[in-house]
Amino acid sequence: MCGIFGIYSNERINVAKRIYYGLFALQHRGQEGAGIATSDGRGFHHYKGIGLVSEVFTNNELQSLYGHIGIGHVRYSTTGDSTIENCQPFVVKSSFGPIAIAHNGDIVNSTILKRELEKMGHIFISSTDSEVIAQLLVRELLKTEDIIEAIKNTAKKLIGAYSLLIMFNDKLIAVRDPNGFKPLCIGRDENCIYFASENCALDTVNAEFVRDIKPGEIVIVDNGEINCYKIEKPCEEVNTELNLPVNNYIYNNCVSTCMFEYVYFARPDSIIDGISVYEVRRKIGRILAKEHPCDADLVSPVPDSGITFALGYSEELEIPYYEGLIKNRYVGRTFILPTQEERDLAVRLKLNPVKSILKDKKVVLVDDSIVRGTTSRRIVNMLKKAGAKEVHLRIGSPRIISPCFYGIDMATKEELIASYKTDEEICKYVNADSLGYLSIEGLVKAIGRKDLCLACVSGYYPTDVSCKF
Amino acid sequence: MCGIFGIYSNERINVAKRIYYGLFALQHRGQEGAGIATSDGRGFHHYKGIGLVSEVFTNNELQSLYGHIGIGHVRYSTTGDSTIENCQPFVVKSSFGPIAIAHNGDIVNSTILKRELEKMGHIFISSTDSEVIAQLLVRELLKTEDIIEAIKNTAKKLIGAYSLLIMFNDKLIAVRDPNGFKPLCIGRDENCIYFASENCALDTVNAEFVRDIKPGEIVIVDNGEINCYKIEKPCEEVNTELNLPVNNYIYNNCVSTCMFEYVYFARPDSIIDGISVYEVRRKIGRILAKEHPCDADLVSPVPDSGITFALGYSEELEIPYYEGLIKNRYVGRTFILPTQEERDLAVRLKLNPVKSILKDKKVVLVDDSIVRGTTSRRIVNMLKKAGAKEVHLRIGSPRIISPCFYGIDMATKEELIASYKTDEEICKYVNADSLGYLSIEGLVKAIGRKDLCLACVSGYYPTDVSCKF
Amino acid sequence: MCGIFGIYSNERINVAKRIYYGLFALQHRGQEGAGIATSDGRGFHHYKGIGLVSEVFTNNELQSLYGHIGIGHVRYSTTGDSTIENCQPFVVKSSFGPIAIAHNGDIVNSTILKRELEKMGHIFISSTDSEVIAQLLVRELLKTEDIIEAIKNTAKKLIGAYSLLIMFNDKLIAVRDPNGFKPLCIGRDENCIYFASENCALDTVNAEFVRDIKPGEIVIVDNGEINCYKIEKPCEEVNTELNLPVNNYIYNNCVSTCMFEYVYFARPDSIIDGISVYEVRRKIGRILAKEHPCDADLVSPVPDSGITFALGYSEELEIPYYEGLIKNRYVGRTFILPTQEERDLAVRLKLNPVKSILKDKKVVLVDDSIVRGTTSRRIVNMLKKAGAKEVHLRIGSPRIISPCFYGIDMATKEELIASYKTDEEICKYVNADSLGYLSIEGLVKAIGRKDLCLACVSGYYPTDVSCKF
Amino acid sequence: MCGIFGIYSNERINVAKRIYYGLFALQHRGQEGAGIATSDGRGFHHYKGIGLVSEVFTNNELQSLYGHIGIGHVRYSTTGDSTIENCQPFVVKSSFGPIAIAHNGDIVNSTILKRELEKMGHIFISSTDSEVIAQLLVRELLKTEDIIEAIKNTAKKLIGAYSLLIMFNDKLIAVRDPNGFKPLCIGRDENCIYFASENCALDTVNAEFVRDIKPGEIVIVDNGEINCYKIEKPCEEVNTELNLPVNNYIYNNCVSTCMFEYVYFARPDSIIDGISVYEVRRKIGRILAKEHPCDADLVSPVPDSGITFALGYSEELEIPYYEGLIKNRYVGRTFILPTQEERDLAVRLKLNPVKSILKDKKVVLVDDSIVRGTTSRRIVNMLKKAGAKEVHLRIGSPRIISPCFYGIDMATKEELIASYKTDEEICKYVNADSLGYLSIEGLVKAIGRKDLCLACVSGYYPTDVSCKF
C-alpha cells in the first residue's frame, strides 16, 4: 500500500504541518514509517522515521521543515525491512539538484532494473523502488533536459504499480502508472495545489477535490501553473529471463485498478476514480447475501473490515445486525506480544465476543478475506466457545489464490489456503458451519467497473510478471 | 473512571505480565497513565508511568516485577494533573509493611479528610484519593490489628465512589463502596483469583467470571483462601462546613451504580451487576426511537460511542443504518494538535463525513451525550456541509445538568449546556433540525434496574455532597 | 555525598535555569539523579529524574519551573536504590502549604525515627532521609508556628549529617548540622541570595561567595531579609536499642567536618570552611613524600583523583611527574559494561598505560585511597605489563578501616581490605613493590584543622552510632 | 578527524561488541555520531546514529549485528551537517555485493569528483566523501574484477587525506593515502586481525600492535590471509578550474602526516608511525620553554589539551606546575547552552580558576593553539579576575594561518587571528602580558620527523589544493 501526499503553495507558506495532517489522514495505508521532504526553492529539508506519523514527528521537526513545496509518505512494509533507509520520501542530490520521490506501489521488474543499473556502476543504499526510479530518472534527464520527456522515458522501463510524487527545487510532479493500479488525486484551495492517495486526506486539510489523476497521466506544477501529460506507451519490453508461459487473460496493459483498494485498503469515506468506497462495500454485502444467503438469527462482522459488508448482508436478508465481537482499540506497534504458545491470547487481546448476543444463536460472521485461514479459525472457535450455535462464514471478496506483485504483502502462493483447499475443506478447517465467498462477477458488479486488477483472485495478471516466477 | 486489575496466584508464579494484559483490556477506562505493583511475599516491586499501558511497560520492566500477588491501574485524569506522582498503584511503607492501593472513583470528602490528616501532621506527595485512603487505613490499623476491621473503619469515613484493590505483603483485598458506584468483579482459573473493573479483562486472560463484588463488600484473599465481609454502615457523618440544603431525592446511601458505565464507559462486551452493557445500549436506541421517532432516510451514529444506540434506533423504526461519519483510528496522545484557530481541523482529523451517503438525505444522527454543545455543533455542520438535507440529533442519555463528584470529569455546571438552555435553544445552537434526549425513565427502563446514580441528569446525589458547593 | 543548590531572588525572576547551572557545577557530587523545585509564591513546580543534570532537564522542563525561589539536588546513590521516588528535592503538601527539602548527608538514626513515625500512623513513599525530616518538621510545626523553633526541635531528634535546603511558599532556609559534616555556603549577587554545597557553584553563576554556613547554623531568607539562628543543643538522646559500648574518642558532638571532602569529594577549586581543597591535596602529596619517600624514576597518578597528590609528591622529592596512565573521558552511565569475565577489560576501557613512559622505570603510583584492593591490583598489574620495573604505591589518605554512616557508600567493614590485612599483606595482594599510606597525623596537618570526622580511618565516630551495630 | 576500527575474525565469532569497545577508545576522535557494519559472510548488518558510542548503541543493537567481519566509525563533524545520512560506515549494495566504507580524512577534490559522477548519472544520498569513494570504487570494479587494481585506480583519482576501511562480504581492506595524512595501524590477537586509527584502541581490546600501515599501502584480509600492496602513483592530475598559483613548498606528494595528530588529536597513549604522542607533547613543552622562557611563579595549563605541554615547560625551567584552572568533566552534547549574551557563562561552566593558587602570582598559561583568539581572551581575563598578577601565554603549536583541507574544521582564513594580526597585536587582544608560539622548527624537532603536513601553520600544502581557492 503506502500513502503519499504533496502540496505546492503559490504563496510560499510553509507546508510541512499541512502535509503532517494529510499523512495522518492516510495513516491507514501504512504504519511502519513516515517521512516528509520540503523545498524552499533553494534547498531541501527532510525528516523521516520508523513508526506512526504522530510518533515520528514533533513540533521541532515540523518547524525545521521549511518550504512551500513538499511531499510526504507513510510506509507499509511489504518486505519486512523496516529500516530508516527504506522510509520515504527518498531524497537524492543529482546534477539536476536535489530530487525527492515518494512512491505507492510495487515495480514488478525492479530487481532486473536494479541489476542493470548496478552493472552500469550504480550503487543502492535502500531496497526501495523509489531509489531505482530516482536513478533511472536521473539517467533519462541526462539524455534530455525536458523533465516530462525524462519521466515518460523512465515510465517506459517500469512494469508494475506506481503512483508517484516527485519534487524538484521548484516543481512538484505527480505520476500515475498506465494501469492505474493505485489511486492518486488532485485537490486545491485558494493558494495551493494538492496531491493525495485518497481524497479523504484532502477533506482533512479542507482542500477541494478536483479530480482523480488518470492512469498514465503526468501532472506537473511549475511556477504556479499546472500542466498535464500522458505516458504514451506503457512498457512493452518483455523482461523475461526464464521463458514461462505468459498470462494472457487481461495482460494487455489496460487500466486495471487494484480491486482491494475498494474492498479493504482505502478509507470508506474516499471516492476512487469516481466510485464511493463505502457504497462498494455495502453493495458487496448485499450481493454476498444474494449469492450465499443464510437463515440465521443475526449477522455479525469481524471488526473493523467486515462491518460494512455485514450491514449490507443484514439489510439484504433482513437479518438483524449485531456487533458480536468487540475490538480493542489500543493494540499498537509497541505492544508486548504474547509468546508463540499464547497465540489464542493474541486474538483475545484484539477481539472479545459479546456472549449475551451470541448465546444459542445461528450467526452469520462476515469478514473481508481469508488468507491463511488460521485467524478465521480462531475467531470461529471464539464465537462457538461464547455460545454461538452455528457460525456461517461469509467473505466479502473472492478466494485469494495468487500472490500480488503490485504492492500488497499477501503471503506466498503456498500459504494461501484457497490455492490448495476446496471451499468445503476450508469450511471444515476454520470450523464453520457453512462458508461463502463473493464471486468475481459479484465483485466486479459491486464495484461497477471492469478495468480492475483481479490478479490475486484470478491468477491472471494485467502486466507481464514472468520475471517473478 | 480508571480501571483496576489484581491477581493472587496460589502457585507463586509471576503475575505481572498477566496484569499487563488485563490492564490492556481495561485501557478504555483511562489513557493518562498506568502502573503495576507486585509482591513476592517478602517485598514489593512497582513501576508506573505516563501514557498507555503499551507505552509505559517494556519487557524489561515486566520482568523485574517479581511476585505472585499484584495489582494494576490505568489512570483517567479527572484533574488534568498528569504527573507521575499521581499515577497508581500508590505504594507506601508503613509499620504494617508495604501497602499498595489502586483506586477507581472519586471520594467526595477527600479534601476535608486531607485537611484533617494534615492537621494531625500528615503530609501528602500526590493529589490522589489513594494517598488519603492509605493514610486513613494505616491509622485505623494502628487502632486494631484486624485488617477487615480497619478497612470497615476507614470506609466509615469515606463518602463517594471507591472500587479499591489493596495489596499487603501476603494479602490481596478488594473493596466496593456501599453505593456500588463503580463496577468490580471476581474471576478465577485453576490457580489464581482475579479482580477486575470489568469482566472483559477476565476474558482476555482466559479467567472465568465468578461474580460481581456486591456494593459494600470486602473480599480478602489470604493464604489461598477467600473470605467476604460487609461494610456494615456507610458513612453518615455529615461533613458540611457550609450549611447548604441537602439533596434528598435518593440521598439514602442506597446502592446507586453509575448509569454512565452502561451508557458510555464500560466496554460493550462487559456485564455489570448481571446486566449486559451491549444489550442496554441497543435497548436505549430502541427506546430513544419510540420517544423521539423521526421520518428520516437514514440513521447514522457519531462513532464510536453512538453506534449501538443508532443500530437500536434504526432497528426500531426500520430506517436504514449507515456509517455517515468515518473515524480516524490513529488520533493518539502524542499527536500535534492544531492550534486554537484550527478547531474545525481538530474535528476533521478525527471524523470525516461520507458524502455519497449523506447527499440530499434526511439524517438521524445519534450520539451518547451533549456536554458543552460545541462538538455536536461542529459535527452537525460537517454533515450539512457534506450535503445532508436535514440532521435530526438523538441523544442516548438524558440532559446532563449537574456535575459528577464520583469520578467523571464533566465540566462545571456553568459549562453544561443543558443546565441553562432549553431543548429548543440547544437544537438551534447545534444547528440541528430536531433534537431528542432519552428520558430518565427510558434510561432506567433500558438498564433494567432502579438502583442507579442519576446525579448528573437529575441533580439529586445519592450521597451527601454539601461540601462540594 | 549529594550536592544542593538554592536561590532566593528579590526581583522575582525565574531561577530554574540558574539552579540548573549551579547543579551542573556540583555534578561531581552525584550522578544518579537530579531535581529542581521552584516556588512562584503561590505554588510549587518541580521536576526530577534519573541521570545527569544534562540528561534530566531539557529547556521545556526548565521553562515550566516558574518561580523566584528554588532549590536543586544532585543525587549520589548510597543505597543503590536509584528510583525516581528517591530523587530529590522531596516535595510534600502539608497544612503549612507545600514544602520542598534537599538533603546532603546521612541521618544515622533515620530507621529508628522512621519506625517511630510509622508507629504514629505515618507512611513513607521513598527511602530518603528527606522524607523523614519532612515528616518530623511538619509535626514540629504543628506544635509551634515558629518555623525556626520547629527546625531546632527537628534537629534535636536528628543524629548524623545534614546540610539541608528547605523551601516554603515564600521562604528559603539553609541548615547545617551541629557537627558540620558536610559543607554549605552562602553567596549573593545584586538581586539574589544563593546557597551551595561548594563555592565553585557560586563561581559558575557569577555569584559572590559570602561565607560558609557555620555548623549548627540556620539561615532563613524571608521577605528579602536574611536571618541566622543557632541550633543550640545537638541531639543527645541515646537512641540505642542494643547496649553496645559507645565510641568515645571524639564522641562529643563537636564540629567534625568530613575529611574526605578535602581528600576526594569536593572540587579542587572549592574552599571549604576557609581552606582551599587544592592546597590540601598538594600538601598531602608533600607530606606523603616525607612519610614514605621513594627513590624512583618518576611519579605517576591514578587519574583523576591522584593527580594533585602526585604533583605534591613529585615536588617534594624532585622526582619527575609523568602521566603514566591515560583516562578515557567518555565512560558514562549508559555504557554497556563488559560481562563479569571481562573485568580486566573494564579497567582497560577506563585507563590505558603510556608504555613509552613506563618501560623499565621505577614508578611511584599515587592514588587517593584503597577500598577493596581489587582495582589497585588491576592497575599495578597494568603498569607492570606495560613495562614498569617497579611500582611503589602511595595512598593520599590513611587506611580505611570502618564504614561511614554519614553519607559515603564505602562498602561494609568486611570488604575494607585495611580492616583485616596488614600493610605488608595489602602490598603483596596489590602486587606493589612497596606501599605507603598517609598517616592520620599527616592528614590532619595537611588539612590544617583538627575538627574533622575521621571515623572511617580511626573507627571513632563523632556521634552516637550504636544503632548501626 | 573521525576514528575508524575494523576486525576480521578467523574463528567466525561475532565482532560487533569488540568494535564497540574499540570505537569507545577512539571516541576522542569524533563525538557527533557512530556506526558499525558487520558481515556474516552472506550479508551485512549495520546500525548508526547521532551521538556518542555509548548513546547510539544498546545491547539490542550490538546483538543484532551478527558477523565475523566488521568496521566501525566515530564521526567528527567538519561540515556541521550532523544528520544520520552522514554517519558512517557508508553501506551500499552493488553488483559486487554489499560494500561498507569508513573514512577518516577529507578528499580535497571531492566536489569535482562528485560533479563528474553526477554528470554520468550518479546520485548522492549523503554529503560524505565515503559515498564518492564508494561510487568511484564500484566503477573501477566494473573495469577490472581485481579488487586491488580497482582500489589503486580509485586512489589515482583522489587528492587528499584518506585512511579507509572497506568491507566486502568476505574481505576486509585497509587503505592509507600516499601522503599518510591520517594514522592507521594493524593489530592482532590469536584469532583476529585488527585495524585502528590509533593503537590505544588495540590496547583496549587487548590486541597486540603489529605495525603502522605505510602511507600509500593497501592491506587486504581475505580468507584468513593478509596481503599488502602499494598505491604506485599518487594522483597527479591537476584538478584546477581556476588558474591560481600552485603552492610548491612541499607540494610533491611526499609523505606528510598531520602534525596536529601529535599536538592535539591523538590520545597521548598512542604511538603514531613509531613516535610516542606523549613524548612529543612533553618535548614541545620543553622546547617552548627554551624558545620563550619566562620568569614566573608557576606554570598552569588550559586543561586538558595544555597539560602535557605545561609539564614539559615547568620541567625545563624548574618553575612549579599548578592546576590553576579546573575543568568540569560533565559538559556534554545534550547540555542546554547559555544564550549568546551569556558567553562568559559558557566558559565558566567549563573552566573555573583556583583563586588560592593564582592570587598575586605571575602565571605562565599553556594552551595547545589559538584559533580565533576569543576563548584565549576569556581565559586570560578569568585568571586575572581570579587574582593573577601577570599572565604569560605560551602556545604549544605555531601560529595557525591557513585553513586545513584534510579533515580539520579550523575556521576560514579570515577568522584565524594569526593570519591578520601580529604576535604583539594578538597578545594585546587576549590581554596577556606576553605571548610565545612554538616555532615550526621547534615543532618539527619535537616530533622528530620531517615528513609532516604543516599546511595550517605554513600555508604550503602537500597536495594540489587549487580547487579550494
mmCIF file with all atom_site columns, C-alpha atoms in Angstrom, chain C residues 130-202:
data_model
loop_
_atom_site.group_PDB
_atom_site.id
_atom_site.type_symbol
_atom_site.label_atom_id
_atom_site.label_alt_id
_atom_site.label_comp_id
_atom_site.label_asym_id
_atom_site.label_entity_id
_atom_site.label_seq_id
_atom_site.pdbx_PDB_ins_code
_atom_site.Cartn_x
_atom_site.Cartn_y
_atom_site.Cartn_z
_atom_site.occupancy
_atom_site.B_iso_or_equiv
_atom_site.pdbx_formal_charge
_atom_site.auth_seq_id
_atom_site.auth_comp_id
_atom_site.auth_asym_id
_atom_site.auth_atom_id
_atom_site.pdbx_PDB_model_num
ATOM 1  C CA . SER C 1 130 ? 14.429 13.871 53.377 1.00 0.00 ? 130 SER C CA 1
ATOM 2  C CA . GLU C 1 131 ? 11.034 12.308 53.843 1.00 0.00 ? 131 GLU C CA 1
ATOM 3  C CA . VAL C 1 132 ? 11.796 11.525 57.490 1.00 0.00 ? 132 VAL C CA 1
ATOM 4  C CA . ILE C 1 133 ? 12.940 15.100 58.029 1.00 0.00 ? 133 ILE C CA 1
ATOM 5  C CA . ALA C 1 134 ? 9.832  16.453 56.269 1.00 0.00 ? 134 ALA C CA 1
ATOM 6  C CA . GLN C 1 135 ? 7.519  14.417 58.478 1.00 0.00 ? 135 GLN C CA 1
ATOM 7  C CA . LEU C 1 136 ? 9.346  15.423 61.661 1.00 0.00 ? 136 LEU C CA 1
ATOM 8  C CA . LEU C 1 137 ? 9.377  19.065 60.633 1.00 0.00 ? 137 LEU C CA 1
ATOM 9  C CA . VAL C 1 138 ? 5.650  19.128 59.907 1.00 0.00 ? 138 VAL C CA 1
ATOM 10 C CA . ARG C 1 139 ? 4.913  17.535 63.289 1.00 0.00 ? 139 ARG C CA 1
ATOM 11 C CA . GLU C 1 140 ? 7.024  20.179 64.997 1.00 0.00 ? 140 GLU C CA 1
ATOM 12 C CA . LEU C 1 141 ? 5.315  22.937 63.038 1.00 0.00 ? 141 LEU C CA 1
ATOM 13 C CA . LEU C 1 142 ? 2.019  21.720 64.433 1.00 0.00 ? 142 LEU C CA 1
ATOM 14 C CA . LYS C 1 143 ? 3.361  22.300 67.934 1.00 0.00 ? 143 LYS C CA 1
ATOM 15 C CA . THR C 1 144 ? 4.767  25.739 67.235 1.00 0.00 ? 144 THR C CA 1
ATOM 16 C CA . GLU C 1 145 ? 4.004  28.099 64.413 1.00 0.00 ? 145 GLU C CA 1
ATOM 17 C CA . ASP C 1 146 ? 7.578  29.432 64.659 1.00 0.00 ? 146 ASP C CA 1
ATOM 18 C CA . ILE C 1 147 ? 9.485  27.873 61.792 1.00 0.00 ? 147 ILE C CA 1
ATOM 19 C CA . ILE C 1 148 ? 12.879 28.371 63.407 1.00 0.00 ? 148 ILE C CA 1
ATOM 20 C CA . GLU C 1 149 ? 11.667 26.768 66.614 1.00 0.00 ? 149 GLU C CA 1
ATOM 21 C CA . ALA C 1 150 ? 10.291 23.855 64.602 1.00 0.00 ? 150 ALA C CA 1
ATOM 22 C CA . ILE C 1 151 ? 13.573 23.368 62.762 1.00 0.00 ? 151 ILE C CA 1
ATOM 23 C CA . LYS C 1 152 ? 15.504 23.484 66.030 1.00 0.00 ? 152 LYS C CA 1
ATOM 24 C CA . ASN C 1 153 ? 13.185 20.903 67.534 1.00 0.00 ? 153 ASN C CA 1
ATOM 25 C CA . THR C 1 154 ? 13.520 18.708 64.472 1.00 0.00 ? 154 THR C CA 1
ATOM 26 C CA . ALA C 1 155 ? 17.291 18.993 64.632 1.00 0.00 ? 155 ALA C CA 1
ATOM 27 C CA . LYS C 1 156 ? 17.211 17.809 68.243 1.00 0.00 ? 156 LYS C CA 1
ATOM 28 C CA . LYS C 1 157 ? 15.918 14.481 67.006 1.00 0.00 ? 157 LYS C CA 1
ATOM 29 C CA . LEU C 1 158 ? 18.453 14.005 64.239 1.00 0.00 ? 158 LEU C CA 1
ATOM 30 C CA . ILE C 1 159 ? 21.813 12.289 64.669 1.00 0.00 ? 159 ILE C CA 1
ATOM 31 C CA . GLY C 1 160 ? 24.154 12.456 61.731 1.00 0.00 ? 160 GLY C CA 1
ATOM 32 C CA . ALA C 1 161 ? 24.990 14.549 58.735 1.00 0.00 ? 161 ALA C CA 1
ATOM 33 C CA . TYR C 1 162 ? 22.623 17.009 57.179 1.00 0.00 ? 162 TYR C CA 1
ATOM 34 C CA . SER C 1 163 ? 23.178 20.033 55.072 1.00 0.00 ? 163 SER C CA 1
ATOM 35 C CA . LEU C 1 164 ? 19.639 20.992 54.148 1.00 0.00 ? 164 LEU C CA 1
ATOM 36 C CA . LEU C 1 165 ? 17.768 23.375 51.927 1.00 0.00 ? 165 LEU C CA 1
ATOM 37 C CA . ILE C 1 166 ? 14.114 23.799 52.891 1.00 0.00 ? 166 ILE C CA 1
ATOM 38 C CA . MET C 1 167 ? 11.712 25.767 50.730 1.00 0.00 ? 167 MET C CA 1
ATOM 39 C CA . PHE C 1 168 ? 8.305  27.098 51.759 1.00 0.00 ? 168 PHE C CA 1
ATOM 40 C CA . ASN C 1 169 ? 5.993  29.086 49.513 1.00 0.00 ? 169 ASN C CA 1
ATOM 41 C CA . ASP C 1 170 ? 7.778  32.314 50.358 1.00 0.00 ? 170 ASP C CA 1
ATOM 42 C CA . LYS C 1 171 ? 10.874 31.305 52.315 1.00 0.00 ? 171 LYS C CA 1
ATOM 43 C CA . LEU C 1 172 ? 14.187 29.603 51.721 1.00 0.00 ? 172 LEU C CA 1
ATOM 44 C CA . ILE C 1 173 ? 16.045 28.059 54.652 1.00 0.00 ? 173 ILE C CA 1
ATOM 45 C CA . ALA C 1 174 ? 19.513 26.529 54.841 1.00 0.00 ? 174 ALA C CA 1
ATOM 46 C CA . VAL C 1 175 ? 20.596 24.300 57.726 1.00 0.00 ? 175 VAL C CA 1
ATOM 47 C CA . ARG C 1 176 ? 23.968 22.734 58.510 1.00 0.00 ? 176 ARG C CA 1
ATOM 48 C CA . ASP C 1 177 ? 24.108 20.077 61.208 1.00 0.00 ? 177 ASP C CA 1
ATOM 49 C CA . PRO C 1 178 ? 25.894 20.878 64.501 1.00 0.00 ? 178 PRO C CA 1
ATOM 50 C CA . ASN C 1 179 ? 28.792 18.611 63.570 1.00 0.00 ? 179 ASN C CA 1
ATOM 51 C CA . GLY C 1 180 ? 29.201 20.424 60.279 1.00 0.00 ? 180 GLY C CA 1
ATOM 52 C CA . PHE C 1 181 ? 29.838 17.154 58.490 1.00 0.00 ? 181 PHE C CA 1
ATOM 53 C CA . LYS C 1 182 ? 29.002 18.432 55.039 1.00 0.00 ? 182 LYS C CA 1
ATOM 54 C CA . PRO C 1 183 ? 29.880 21.829 53.576 1.00 0.00 ? 183 PRO C CA 1
ATOM 55 C CA . LEU C 1 184 ? 27.311 24.503 52.795 1.00 0.00 ? 184 LEU C CA 1
ATOM 56 C CA . CYS C 1 185 ? 27.943 28.116 51.903 1.00 0.00 ? 185 CYS C CA 1
ATOM 57 C CA . ILE C 1 186 ? 26.172 31.385 51.151 1.00 0.00 ? 186 ILE C CA 1
ATOM 58 C CA . GLY C 1 187 ? 26.606 33.549 48.091 1.00 0.00 ? 187 GLY C CA 1
ATOM 59 C CA . ARG C 1 188 ? 24.967 36.628 46.695 1.00 0.00 ? 188 ARG C CA 1
ATOM 60 C CA . ASP C 1 189 ? 24.781 38.971 43.789 1.00 0.00 ? 189 ASP C CA 1
ATOM 61 C CA . GLU C 1 190 ? 22.889 42.178 43.281 1.00 0.00 ? 190 GLU C CA 1
ATOM 62 C CA . ASN C 1 191 ? 19.466 40.584 43.468 1.00 0.00 ? 191 ASN C CA 1
ATOM 63 C CA . CYS C 1 192 ? 19.753 37.073 44.816 1.00 0.00 ? 192 CYS C CA 1
ATOM 64 C CA . ILE C 1 193 ? 20.828 35.053 47.815 1.00 0.00 ? 193 ILE C CA 1
ATOM 65 C CA . TYR C 1 194 ? 22.439 31.712 46.987 1.00 0.00 ? 194 TYR C CA 1
ATOM 66 C CA . PHE C 1 195 ? 23.173 28.542 48.926 1.00 0.00 ? 195 PHE C CA 1
ATOM 67 C CA . ALA C 1 196 ? 25.518 25.881 47.584 1.00 0.00 ? 196 ALA C CA 1
ATOM 68 C CA . SER C 1 197 ? 27.310 22.762 48.744 1.00 0.00 ? 197 SER C CA 1
ATOM 69 C CA . GLU C 1 198 ? 30.540 24.211 47.370 1.00 0.00 ? 198 GLU C CA 1
ATOM 70 C CA . ASN C 1 199 ? 31.554 27.697 46.358 1.00 0.00 ? 199 ASN C CA 1
ATOM 71 C CA . CYS C 1 200 ? 32.660 26.519 42.884 1.00 0.00 ? 200 CYS C CA 1
ATOM 72 C CA . ALA C 1 201 ? 28.936 26.532 42.042 1.00 0.00 ? 201 ALA C CA 1
ATOM 73 C CA . LEU C 1 202 ? 28.722 30.183 43.053 1.00 0.00 ? 202 LEU C CA 1
#
